[in-house]
């Protein structure tokens, strides 16, 4: 699991062009007021720090190939 990337505690609102190696703990979907799908994920980094990520449907298909499996490690950009 030794990847050269950011940890959750390293992230800020101005973080751009970073990669984060994280394990997906929980996944669920919601529908927005404009009838668009969003995926919500709770992820943890190798140090155990957790964060919720919200990914709009257009980014799921474009960057993440449409799938998120719980208990799997992924790189998030």
Coordinates of C-alpha atoms in Angstrom, one line a residue:
X1 CA 0.0 0.0 0.0
X2 CA 2.9 2.4 -0.3
X3 CA 1.7 5.0 -2.8
X4 CA 3.0 8.5 -3.3
X5 CA -0.1 10.5 -2.8
X6 CA -2.0 12.8 -0.4
X7 CA -3.5 11.7 2.8
X8 CA -7.0 13.0 3.9
X9 CA -5.4 15.3 6.5
X10 CA -3.3 16.9 3.7
X11 CA -6.4 17.9 1.7
X12 CA -7.8 21.4 1.7
X13 CA -10.4 23.3 -0.3
X14 CA -7.6 24.6 -2.6
X15 CA -6.1 21.1 -3.2
X16 CA -5.8 20.5 -7.0
X17 CA -4.3 17.7 -9.0
X18 CA -3.8 15.4 -6.1
X19 CA -4.2 11.7 -5.8
X20 CA -5.5 10.0 -2.7
X21 CA -5.3 6.2 -2.1
X22 CA -8.3 5.3 0.0
X23 CA -10.4 2.3 1.0
X24 CA -14.1 2.5 0.3
X25 CA -16.1 1.8 3.5
X26 CA -19.6 2.6 2.4
X27 CA -21.4 3.6 -0.8
X28 CA -24.9 4.9 -1.5
X29 CA -26.7 6.9 -4.2
X30 CA -29.0 9.9 -4.1
X31 CA -31.0 11.7 -6.7
X32 CA -30.6 15.5 -6.8
X33 CA -33.5 18.0 -7.3
X34 CA -32.6 18.1 -11.0
X35 CA -33.1 14.3 -11.2
X36 CA -29.4 13.6 -11.5
X37 CA -27.6 10.8 -9.7
X38 CA -24.8 11.3 -7.2
X39 CA -22.7 8.7 -5.4
X40 CA -21.7 9.2 -1.8
X41 CA -18.7 7.3 -0.4
X42 CA -17.2 7.1 3.1
X43 CA -13.5 6.4 2.6
X44 CA -10.5 6.0 4.8
X45 CA -6.8 6.5 4.1
X46 CA -4.0 4.2 5.3
X47 CA -3.7 6.2 8.5
X48 CA -7.4 5.6 9.4
X49 CA -8.6 9.2 8.7
X50 CA -12.1 9.2 7.1
X51 CA -14.0 11.5 4.8
X52 CA -17.2 11.6 2.8
X53 CA -16.9 12.1 -0.9
X54 CA -19.8 13.1 -3.2
X55 CA -19.3 12.3 -6.9
X56 CA -21.7 13.5 -9.5
X57 CA -22.8 11.0 -12.1
X58 CA -20.9 12.7 -15.0
X59 CA -17.6 12.3 -13.1
X60 CA -18.4 8.7 -12.3
X61 CA -18.6 7.7 -15.9
X62 CA -15.8 9.9 -17.0
X63 CA -13.2 9.2 -14.3
X64 CA -14.2 6.1 -12.3
X65 CA -15.8 3.8 -14.9
X66 CA -19.1 3.7 -13.0
X67 CA -18.3 1.3 -10.1
X68 CA -17.4 1.5 -6.5
X69 CA -17.0 -1.6 -4.4
X70 CA -17.0 -1.5 -0.6
X71 CA -13.9 -2.8 1.1
X72 CA -11.8 -2.1 -2.0
X73 CA -8.8 0.3 -2.2
X74 CA -8.9 2.9 -5.0
X75 CA -7.1 6.0 -6.2
X76 CA -9.2 9.1 -6.2
X77 CA -8.2 12.2 -8.2

